[in-house]
CSV table of C-alpha atoms in Angstrom, one decimal:
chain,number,residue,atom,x,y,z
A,1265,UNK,CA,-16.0,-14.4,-16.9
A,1266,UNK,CA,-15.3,-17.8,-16.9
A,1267,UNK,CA,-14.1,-18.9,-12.9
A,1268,UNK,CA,-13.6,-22.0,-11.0
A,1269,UNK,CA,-14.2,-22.6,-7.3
A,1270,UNK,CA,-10.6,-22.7,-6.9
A,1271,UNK,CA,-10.2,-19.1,-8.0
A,1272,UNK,CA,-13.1,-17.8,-6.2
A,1273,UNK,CA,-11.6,-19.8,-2.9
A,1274,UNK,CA,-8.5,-18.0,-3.6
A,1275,UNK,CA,-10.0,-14.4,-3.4
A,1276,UNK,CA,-11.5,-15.5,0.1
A,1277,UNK,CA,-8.6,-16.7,1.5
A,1278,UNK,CA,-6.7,-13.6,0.1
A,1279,UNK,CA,-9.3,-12.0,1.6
A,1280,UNK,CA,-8.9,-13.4,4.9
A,1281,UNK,CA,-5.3,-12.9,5.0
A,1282,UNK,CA,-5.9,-9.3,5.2
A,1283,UNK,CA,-8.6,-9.5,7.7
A,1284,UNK,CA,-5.6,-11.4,10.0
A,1285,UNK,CA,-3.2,-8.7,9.2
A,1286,UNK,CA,-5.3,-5.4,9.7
A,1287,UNK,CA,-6.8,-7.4,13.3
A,1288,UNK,CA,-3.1,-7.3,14.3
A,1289,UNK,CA,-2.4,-3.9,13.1
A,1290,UNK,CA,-5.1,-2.1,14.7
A,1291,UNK,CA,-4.1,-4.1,18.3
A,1292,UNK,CA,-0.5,-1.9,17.7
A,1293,UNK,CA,-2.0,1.2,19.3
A,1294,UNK,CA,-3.4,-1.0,22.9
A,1295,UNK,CA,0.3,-2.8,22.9
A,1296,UNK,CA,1.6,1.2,22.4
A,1297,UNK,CA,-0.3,2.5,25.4
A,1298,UNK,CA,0.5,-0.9,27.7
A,1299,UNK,CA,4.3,-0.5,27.0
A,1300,UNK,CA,4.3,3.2,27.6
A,1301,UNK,CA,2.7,2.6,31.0
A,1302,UNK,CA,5.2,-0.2,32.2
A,1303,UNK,CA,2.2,-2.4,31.7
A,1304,UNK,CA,4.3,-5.3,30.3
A,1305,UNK,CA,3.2,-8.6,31.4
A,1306,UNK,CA,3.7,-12.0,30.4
A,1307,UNK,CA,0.5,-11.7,28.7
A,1308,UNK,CA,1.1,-8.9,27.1
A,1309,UNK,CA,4.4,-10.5,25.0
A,1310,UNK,CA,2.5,-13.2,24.6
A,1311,UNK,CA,0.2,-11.4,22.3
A,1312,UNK,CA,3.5,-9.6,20.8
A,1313,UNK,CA,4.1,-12.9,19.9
A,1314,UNK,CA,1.1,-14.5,19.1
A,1315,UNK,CA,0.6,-10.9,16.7
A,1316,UNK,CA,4.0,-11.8,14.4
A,1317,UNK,CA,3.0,-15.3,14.5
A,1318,UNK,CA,0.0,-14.0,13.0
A,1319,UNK,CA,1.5,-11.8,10.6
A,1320,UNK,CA,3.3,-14.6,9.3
A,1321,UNK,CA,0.4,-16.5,8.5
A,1322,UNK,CA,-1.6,-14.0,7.1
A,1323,UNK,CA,1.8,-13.8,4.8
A,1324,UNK,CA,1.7,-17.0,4.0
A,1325,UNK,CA,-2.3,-16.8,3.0
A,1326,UNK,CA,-1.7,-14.4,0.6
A,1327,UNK,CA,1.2,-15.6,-1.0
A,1328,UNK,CA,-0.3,-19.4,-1.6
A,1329,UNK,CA,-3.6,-19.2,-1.2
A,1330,UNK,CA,-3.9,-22.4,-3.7
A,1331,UNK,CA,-2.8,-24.9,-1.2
A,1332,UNK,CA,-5.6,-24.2,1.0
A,1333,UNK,CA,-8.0,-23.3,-1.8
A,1334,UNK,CA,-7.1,-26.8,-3.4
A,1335,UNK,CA,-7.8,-28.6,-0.1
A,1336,UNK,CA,-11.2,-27.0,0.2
A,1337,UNK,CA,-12.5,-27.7,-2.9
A,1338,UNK,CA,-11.3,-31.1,-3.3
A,1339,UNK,CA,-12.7,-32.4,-6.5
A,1340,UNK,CA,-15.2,-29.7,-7.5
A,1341,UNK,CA,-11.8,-27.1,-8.3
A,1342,UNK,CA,-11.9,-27.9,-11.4
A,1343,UNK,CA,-15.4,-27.1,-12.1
A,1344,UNK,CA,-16.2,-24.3,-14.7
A,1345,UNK,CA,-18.8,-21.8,-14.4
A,1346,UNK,CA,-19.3,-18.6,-16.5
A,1347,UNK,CA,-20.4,-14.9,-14.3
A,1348,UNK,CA,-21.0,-11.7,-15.1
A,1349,UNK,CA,-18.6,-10.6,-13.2
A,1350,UNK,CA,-14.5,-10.1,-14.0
A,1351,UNK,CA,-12.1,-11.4,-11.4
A,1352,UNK,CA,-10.9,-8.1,-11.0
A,1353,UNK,CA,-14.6,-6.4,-9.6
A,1354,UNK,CA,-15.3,-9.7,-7.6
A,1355,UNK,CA,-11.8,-8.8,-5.9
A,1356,UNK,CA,-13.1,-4.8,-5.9
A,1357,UNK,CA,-16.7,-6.1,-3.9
A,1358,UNK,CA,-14.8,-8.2,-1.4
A,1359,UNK,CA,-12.2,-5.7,-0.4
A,1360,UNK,CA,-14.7,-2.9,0.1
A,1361,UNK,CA,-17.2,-5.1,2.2
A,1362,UNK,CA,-14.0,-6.1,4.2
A,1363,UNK,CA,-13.8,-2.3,4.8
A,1364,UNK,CA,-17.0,-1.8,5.6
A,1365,UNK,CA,-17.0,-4.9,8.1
A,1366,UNK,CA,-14.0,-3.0,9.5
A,1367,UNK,CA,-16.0,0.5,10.1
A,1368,UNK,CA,-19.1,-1.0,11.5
A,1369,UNK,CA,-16.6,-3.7,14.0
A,1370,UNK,CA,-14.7,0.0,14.5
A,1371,UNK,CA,-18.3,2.0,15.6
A,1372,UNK,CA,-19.4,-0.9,17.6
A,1373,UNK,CA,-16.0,-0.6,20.3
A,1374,UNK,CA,-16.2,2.8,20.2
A,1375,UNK,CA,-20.3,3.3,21.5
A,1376,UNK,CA,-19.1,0.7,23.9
A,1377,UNK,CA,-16.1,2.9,25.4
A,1378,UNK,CA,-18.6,6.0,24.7
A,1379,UNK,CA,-21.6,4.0,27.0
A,1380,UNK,CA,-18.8,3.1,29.6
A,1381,UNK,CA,-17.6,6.3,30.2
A,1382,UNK,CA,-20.7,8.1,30.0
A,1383,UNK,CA,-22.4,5.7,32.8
A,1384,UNK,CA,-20.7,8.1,34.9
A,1385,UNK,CA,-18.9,5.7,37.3
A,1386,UNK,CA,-15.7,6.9,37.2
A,1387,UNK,CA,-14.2,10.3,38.3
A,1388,UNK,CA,-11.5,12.1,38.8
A,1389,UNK,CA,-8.1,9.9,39.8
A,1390,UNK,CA,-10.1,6.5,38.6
A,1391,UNK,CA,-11.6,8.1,35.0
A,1392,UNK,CA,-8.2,9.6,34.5
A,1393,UNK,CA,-6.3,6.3,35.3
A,1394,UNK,CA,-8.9,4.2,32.8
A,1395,UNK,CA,-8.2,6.5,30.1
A,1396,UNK,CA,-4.5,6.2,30.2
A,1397,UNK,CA,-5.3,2.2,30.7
A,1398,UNK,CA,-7.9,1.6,28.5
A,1399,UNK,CA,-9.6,4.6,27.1
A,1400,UNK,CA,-7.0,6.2,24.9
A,1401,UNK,CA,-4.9,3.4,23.6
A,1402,UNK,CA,-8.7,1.6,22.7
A,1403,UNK,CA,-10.2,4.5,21.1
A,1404,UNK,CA,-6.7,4.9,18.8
A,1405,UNK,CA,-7.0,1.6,17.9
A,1406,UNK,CA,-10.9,1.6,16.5
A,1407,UNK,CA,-9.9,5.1,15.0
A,1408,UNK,CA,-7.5,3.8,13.0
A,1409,UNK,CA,-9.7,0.5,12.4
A,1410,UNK,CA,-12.2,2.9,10.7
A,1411,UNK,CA,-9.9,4.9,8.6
A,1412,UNK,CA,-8.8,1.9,7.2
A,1413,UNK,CA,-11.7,0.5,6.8
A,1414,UNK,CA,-13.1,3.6,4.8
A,1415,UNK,CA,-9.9,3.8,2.9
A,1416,UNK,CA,-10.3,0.1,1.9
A,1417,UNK,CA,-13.8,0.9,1.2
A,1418,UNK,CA,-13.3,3.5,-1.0
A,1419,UNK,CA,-9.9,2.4,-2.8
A,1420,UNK,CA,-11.4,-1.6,-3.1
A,1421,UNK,CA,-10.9,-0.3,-7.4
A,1422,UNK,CA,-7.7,1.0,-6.9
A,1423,UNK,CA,-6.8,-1.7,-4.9
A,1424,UNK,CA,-8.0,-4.5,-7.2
A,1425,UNK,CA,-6.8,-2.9,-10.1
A,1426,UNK,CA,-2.7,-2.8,-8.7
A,1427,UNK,CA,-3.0,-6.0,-7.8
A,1428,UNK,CA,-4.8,-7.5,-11.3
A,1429,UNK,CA,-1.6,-5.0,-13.3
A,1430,UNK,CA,0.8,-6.6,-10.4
A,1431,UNK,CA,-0.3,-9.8,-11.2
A,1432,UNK,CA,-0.1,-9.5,-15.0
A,1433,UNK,CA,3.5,-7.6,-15.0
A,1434,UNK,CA,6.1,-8.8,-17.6
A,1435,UNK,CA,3.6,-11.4,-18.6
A,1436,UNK,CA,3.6,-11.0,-23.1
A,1437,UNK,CA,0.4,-9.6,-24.4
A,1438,UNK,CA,-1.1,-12.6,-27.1
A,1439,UNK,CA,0.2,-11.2,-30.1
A,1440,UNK,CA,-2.9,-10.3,-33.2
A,1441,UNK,CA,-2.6,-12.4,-36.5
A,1442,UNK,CA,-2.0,-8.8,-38.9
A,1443,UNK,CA,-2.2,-11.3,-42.0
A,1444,UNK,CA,-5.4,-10.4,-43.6
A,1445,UNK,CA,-8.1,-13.4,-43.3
A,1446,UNK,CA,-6.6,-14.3,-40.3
């Protein structure tokens, strides 16, 4: 395949965009259990806020990544190197490492809820109060962090592949020169 920088700094901001959006996502389930309790402060729609502003962005990254890619490479965009590799599987590798990044990021919060609780501090009244607080809404959150991080993981192909045909809709195949010698 022959690539550019510029290409390959569009993947990774593509790639970041959904890093942005999926880090908002999975923080639906702690702003789920805070609004159920009453818990709403002016932090707390602050982060609302801050979490669409966020949204948007990460939006915006995937929809132009080539502004940003352009102003990052500067000069060296236009730079041609050949690889191995298709555009299609280097897209396939960096969504199912950002899945993987998700699980492990997923595991980690959930030992640390599983090493608070079972520290054996709380009881009763208190341990039932932190799990309606920040047990439940928490452990939601990483669950669904590593479901979708084992579904990106495993569908990265899939994934890749609807958005290389997505891409390419509507666009004319180059037509074959039939004529014989040609």
């Amino acid at each position: 395949m022959r690539t550019s920088l510029y290409s390959i700094l569009c993947i990774a901001i593509r790639l970041g965009a959904v890093f942005m959006a999926v880090q908002v996502l999975v923080g639906v389930p702690t702003a789920l259990g805070e609004l159920l309790a009453a818990q709403v402060t002016v932090s707390t729609k602050a982060a609302i806020t801050f979490g669409v502003a966020e949204l948007a962005l990460a939006g915006l990254l995937w929809l132009y990544p080539g502004i940003l890619a352009r102003i990052a490479a500067a000069t060296s965009s236009q730079q041609v190197f050949e690889s191995p590799i298709t555009a299609t599987e280097l897209q396939q590798l960096a969504f199912a490492v950002l899945g993987i990044c998700f699980v492990v990021q997923g595991l980690v919060d959930l030992v640390d809820i599983g090493t608070s609780l079972s520290m054996g501090v709380l009881t009763g009244d208190a341990l039932d109060r932190y799990m309606r607080q920040y047990g439940w809404p928490w452990i939601g959150r990483d669950a669904i962090r590593i479901a979708f991080g084992i579904g990106l993981a495993l569908g990265a192909r899939g994934l890749a592949t609807a958005l290389f045909r997505w891409r390419e809709y509507g666009l004319v195949a180059p037509q074959r020169d039939e004529t014989p010698g040609g």
